[in-house]
mmCIF file of C-alpha atoms in Angstrom:
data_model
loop_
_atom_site.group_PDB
_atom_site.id
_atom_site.type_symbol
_atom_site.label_atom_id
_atom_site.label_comp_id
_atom_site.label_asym_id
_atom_site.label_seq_id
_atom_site.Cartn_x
_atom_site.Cartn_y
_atom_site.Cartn_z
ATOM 1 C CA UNK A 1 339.460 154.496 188.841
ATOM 2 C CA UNK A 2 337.720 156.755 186.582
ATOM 3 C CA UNK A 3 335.420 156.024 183.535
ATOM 4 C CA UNK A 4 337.759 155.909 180.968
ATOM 5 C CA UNK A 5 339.824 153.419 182.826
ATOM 6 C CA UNK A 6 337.032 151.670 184.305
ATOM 7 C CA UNK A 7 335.251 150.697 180.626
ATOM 8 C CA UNK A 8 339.102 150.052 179.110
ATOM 9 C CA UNK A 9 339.781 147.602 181.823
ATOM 10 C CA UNK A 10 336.951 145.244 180.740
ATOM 11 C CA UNK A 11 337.205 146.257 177.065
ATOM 12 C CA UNK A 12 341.017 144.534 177.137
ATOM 13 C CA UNK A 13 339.887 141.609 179.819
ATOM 14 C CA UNK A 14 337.154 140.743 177.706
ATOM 15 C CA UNK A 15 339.112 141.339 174.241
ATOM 16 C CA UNK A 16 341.806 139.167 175.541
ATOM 17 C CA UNK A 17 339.390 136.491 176.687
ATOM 18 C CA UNK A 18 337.605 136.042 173.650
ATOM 19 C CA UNK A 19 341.082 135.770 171.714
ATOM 20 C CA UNK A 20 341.847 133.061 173.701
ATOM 21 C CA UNK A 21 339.094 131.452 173.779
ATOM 22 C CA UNK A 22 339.197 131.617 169.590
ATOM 23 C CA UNK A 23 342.892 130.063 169.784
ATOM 24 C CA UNK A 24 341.744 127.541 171.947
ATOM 25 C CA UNK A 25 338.280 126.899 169.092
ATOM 26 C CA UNK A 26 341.044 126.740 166.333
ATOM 27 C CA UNK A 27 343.678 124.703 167.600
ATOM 28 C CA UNK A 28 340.846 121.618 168.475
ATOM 29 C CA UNK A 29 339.190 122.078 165.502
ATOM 30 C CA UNK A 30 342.906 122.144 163.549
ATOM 31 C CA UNK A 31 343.965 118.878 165.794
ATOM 32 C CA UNK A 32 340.339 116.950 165.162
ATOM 33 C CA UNK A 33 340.092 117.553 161.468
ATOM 34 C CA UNK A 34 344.067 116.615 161.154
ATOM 35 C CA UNK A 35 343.521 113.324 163.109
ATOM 36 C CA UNK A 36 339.700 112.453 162.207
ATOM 37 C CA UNK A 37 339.763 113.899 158.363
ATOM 38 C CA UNK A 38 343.585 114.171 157.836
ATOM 39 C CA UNK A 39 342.562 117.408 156.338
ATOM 40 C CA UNK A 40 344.205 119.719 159.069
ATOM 41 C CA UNK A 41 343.252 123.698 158.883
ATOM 42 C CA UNK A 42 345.503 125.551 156.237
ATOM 43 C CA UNK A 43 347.989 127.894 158.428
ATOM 44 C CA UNK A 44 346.670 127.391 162.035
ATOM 45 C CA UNK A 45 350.375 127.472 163.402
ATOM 46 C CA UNK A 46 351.016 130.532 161.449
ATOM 47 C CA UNK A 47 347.694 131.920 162.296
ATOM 48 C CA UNK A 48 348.395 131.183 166.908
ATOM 49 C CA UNK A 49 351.867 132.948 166.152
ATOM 50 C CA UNK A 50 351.122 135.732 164.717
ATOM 51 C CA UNK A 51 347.850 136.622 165.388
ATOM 52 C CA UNK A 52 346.274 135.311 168.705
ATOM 53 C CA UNK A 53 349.635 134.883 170.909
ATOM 54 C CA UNK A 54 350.475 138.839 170.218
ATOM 55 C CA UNK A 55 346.790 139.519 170.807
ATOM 56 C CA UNK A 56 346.899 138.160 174.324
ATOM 57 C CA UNK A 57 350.635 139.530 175.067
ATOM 58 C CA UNK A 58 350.204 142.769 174.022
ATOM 59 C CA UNK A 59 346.981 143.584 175.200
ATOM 60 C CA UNK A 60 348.146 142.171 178.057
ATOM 61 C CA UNK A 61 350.758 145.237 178.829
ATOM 62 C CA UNK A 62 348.169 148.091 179.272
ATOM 63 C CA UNK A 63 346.021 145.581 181.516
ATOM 64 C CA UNK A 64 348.315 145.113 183.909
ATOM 65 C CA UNK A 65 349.203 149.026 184.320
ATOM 66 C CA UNK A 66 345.690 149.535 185.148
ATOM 67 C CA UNK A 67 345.284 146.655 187.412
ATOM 68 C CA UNK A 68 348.806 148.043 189.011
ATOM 69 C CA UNK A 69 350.403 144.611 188.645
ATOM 70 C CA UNK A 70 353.494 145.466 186.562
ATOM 71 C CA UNK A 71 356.626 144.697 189.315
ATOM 72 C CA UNK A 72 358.342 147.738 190.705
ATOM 73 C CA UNK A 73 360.990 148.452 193.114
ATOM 74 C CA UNK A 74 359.443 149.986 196.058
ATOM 75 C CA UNK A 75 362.778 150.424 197.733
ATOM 76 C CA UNK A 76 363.526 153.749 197.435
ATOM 77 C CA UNK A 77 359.735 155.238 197.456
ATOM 78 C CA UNK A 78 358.793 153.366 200.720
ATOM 79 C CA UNK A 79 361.909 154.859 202.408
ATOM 80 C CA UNK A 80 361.486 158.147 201.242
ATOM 81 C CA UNK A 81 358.830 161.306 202.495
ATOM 82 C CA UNK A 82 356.056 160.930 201.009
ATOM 83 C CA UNK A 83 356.487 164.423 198.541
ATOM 84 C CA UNK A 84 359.662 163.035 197.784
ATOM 85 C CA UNK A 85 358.092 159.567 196.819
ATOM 86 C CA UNK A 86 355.316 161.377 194.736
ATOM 87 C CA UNK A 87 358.245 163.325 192.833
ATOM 88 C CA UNK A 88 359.988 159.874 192.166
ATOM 89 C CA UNK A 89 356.609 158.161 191.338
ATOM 90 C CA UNK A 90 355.504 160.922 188.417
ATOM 91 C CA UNK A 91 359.176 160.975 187.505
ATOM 92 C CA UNK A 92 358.614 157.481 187.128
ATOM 93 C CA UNK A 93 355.452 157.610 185.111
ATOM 94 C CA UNK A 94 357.051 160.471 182.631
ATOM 95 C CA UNK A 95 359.901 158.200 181.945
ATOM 96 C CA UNK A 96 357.668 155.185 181.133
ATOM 97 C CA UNK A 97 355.319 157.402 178.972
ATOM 98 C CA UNK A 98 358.188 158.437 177.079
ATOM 99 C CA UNK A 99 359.659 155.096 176.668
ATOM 100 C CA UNK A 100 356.565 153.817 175.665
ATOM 101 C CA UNK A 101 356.042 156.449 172.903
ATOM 102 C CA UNK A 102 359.325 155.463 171.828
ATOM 103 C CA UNK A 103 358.048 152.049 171.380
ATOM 104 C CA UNK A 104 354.806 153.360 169.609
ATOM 105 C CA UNK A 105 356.751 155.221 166.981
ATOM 106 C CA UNK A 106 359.119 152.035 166.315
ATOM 107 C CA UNK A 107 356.306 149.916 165.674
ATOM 108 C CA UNK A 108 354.419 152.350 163.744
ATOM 109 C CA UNK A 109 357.879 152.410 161.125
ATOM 110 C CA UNK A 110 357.779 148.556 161.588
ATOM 111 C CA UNK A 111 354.246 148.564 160.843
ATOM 112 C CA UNK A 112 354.166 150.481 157.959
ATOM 113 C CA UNK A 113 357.488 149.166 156.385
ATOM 114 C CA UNK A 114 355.401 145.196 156.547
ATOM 115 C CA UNK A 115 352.406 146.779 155.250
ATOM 116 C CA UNK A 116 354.643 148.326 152.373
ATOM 117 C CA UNK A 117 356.120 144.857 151.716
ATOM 118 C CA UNK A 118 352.450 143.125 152.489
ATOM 119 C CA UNK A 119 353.993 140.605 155.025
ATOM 120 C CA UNK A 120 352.783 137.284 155.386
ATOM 121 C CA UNK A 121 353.944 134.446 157.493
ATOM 122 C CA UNK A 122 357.120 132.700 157.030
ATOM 123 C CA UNK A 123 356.214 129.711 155.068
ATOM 124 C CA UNK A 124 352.267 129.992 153.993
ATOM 125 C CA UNK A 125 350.466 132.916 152.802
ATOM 126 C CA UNK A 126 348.556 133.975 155.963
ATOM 127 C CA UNK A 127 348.624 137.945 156.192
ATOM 128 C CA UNK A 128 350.373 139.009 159.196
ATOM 129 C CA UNK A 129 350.864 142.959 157.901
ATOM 130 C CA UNK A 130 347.578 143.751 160.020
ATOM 131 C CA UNK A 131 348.862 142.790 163.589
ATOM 132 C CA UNK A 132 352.313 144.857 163.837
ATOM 133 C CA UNK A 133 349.757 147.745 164.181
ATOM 134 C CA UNK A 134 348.898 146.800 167.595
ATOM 135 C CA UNK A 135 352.252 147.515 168.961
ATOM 136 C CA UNK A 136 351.634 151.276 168.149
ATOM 137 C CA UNK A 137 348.269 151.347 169.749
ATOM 138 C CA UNK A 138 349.095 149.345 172.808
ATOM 139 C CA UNK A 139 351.983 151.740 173.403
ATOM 140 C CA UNK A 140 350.363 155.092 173.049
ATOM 141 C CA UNK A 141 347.693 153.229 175.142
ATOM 142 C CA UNK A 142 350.418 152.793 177.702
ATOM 143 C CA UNK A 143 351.833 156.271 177.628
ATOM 144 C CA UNK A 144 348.333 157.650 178.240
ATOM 145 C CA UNK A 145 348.099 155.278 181.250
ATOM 146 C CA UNK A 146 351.085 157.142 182.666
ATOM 147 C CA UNK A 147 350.507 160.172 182.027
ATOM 148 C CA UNK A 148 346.957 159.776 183.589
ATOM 149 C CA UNK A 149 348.672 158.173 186.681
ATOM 150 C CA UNK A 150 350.924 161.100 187.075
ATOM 151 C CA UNK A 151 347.967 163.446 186.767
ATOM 152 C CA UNK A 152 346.039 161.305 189.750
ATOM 153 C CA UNK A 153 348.921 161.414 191.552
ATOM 154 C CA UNK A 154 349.706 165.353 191.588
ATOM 155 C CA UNK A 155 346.055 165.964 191.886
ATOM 156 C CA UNK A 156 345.929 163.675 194.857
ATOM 157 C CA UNK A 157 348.806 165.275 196.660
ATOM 158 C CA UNK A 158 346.675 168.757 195.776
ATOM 159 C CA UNK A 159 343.387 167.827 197.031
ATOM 160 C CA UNK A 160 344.953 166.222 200.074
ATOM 161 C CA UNK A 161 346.690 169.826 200.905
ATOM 162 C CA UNK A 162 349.987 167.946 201.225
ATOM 163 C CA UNK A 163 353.075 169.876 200.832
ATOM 164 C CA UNK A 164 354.968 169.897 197.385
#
């Protein structure tokens, strides 16, 4: 794992912890002040929904691609020689950099089009405008995952002296 990957890794472990952990903060201190002070904390529902629960999910996504614990089919690639298993695997990774970009550039439009509108939650006037531009980041994130996967794994198949 190099660097880059290394120092991302516990930048989104500990990012994700700490939003948690926050959630967690807010929802006992929502649920004592409603039931000691019947004074519960303006827009704490709207606050877990659309702040802290796509926190944790989406930073969740490029975690797992570094950790390598997305599921895949292994069917085919076990089966196969191993240049022809390399071939499917950056295949693989091109196709889910790509799709990810696509992602990224729907959830930049979506992102601008709420900030446009200044978006707020559903029934209070919590901002939510700010969030939809993690989708964006966490999918160019992604893509660059991929691609960098791909890279290791023609540069492994290189170094190694293994044929194309």
């Amino acid at each position: 794992m190099s660097t880059f990957t290394k120092v991302l890794d516990k930048w989104l472990t500990i990012t994700t912890a700490a939003a948690i952990i926050v959630m967690m903060l807010h929802i006992v201190t929502h649920a004592l002040a409603r039931s000691i002070f019947h004074a519960p904390l303006y827009g704490t529902n709207e606050i877990v929904e659309y702040w802290y629960l796509p926190i944790v999910a989406l930073l969740g996504i490029p975690a797992a691609q570094l950790q390598k614990e997305h599921i895949t089919v292994t069917m085919a690639v076990e089966r196969a020689k191993p240049a022809t298993a390399a071939v499917f695997t950056v295949f693989a990774c091109i196709l889910g950099a790509l799709v990810s970009v696509a992602f990224a550039w729907f959830g930049l439009t979506k992102a601008l089009e709420n900030t446009a509108i200044g978006s707020t939650a559903d029934v209070s006037a919590v901002i939510t405008w700010p969030v939809y531009y993690l989708v964006p980041i966490v999918f160019v994130l992604l893509a660059v995952l991929y691609i960098l996967d791909a890279v290791a794994i023609l540069r492994w198949r290189t170094e190694t002296g293994e044929e194309q």
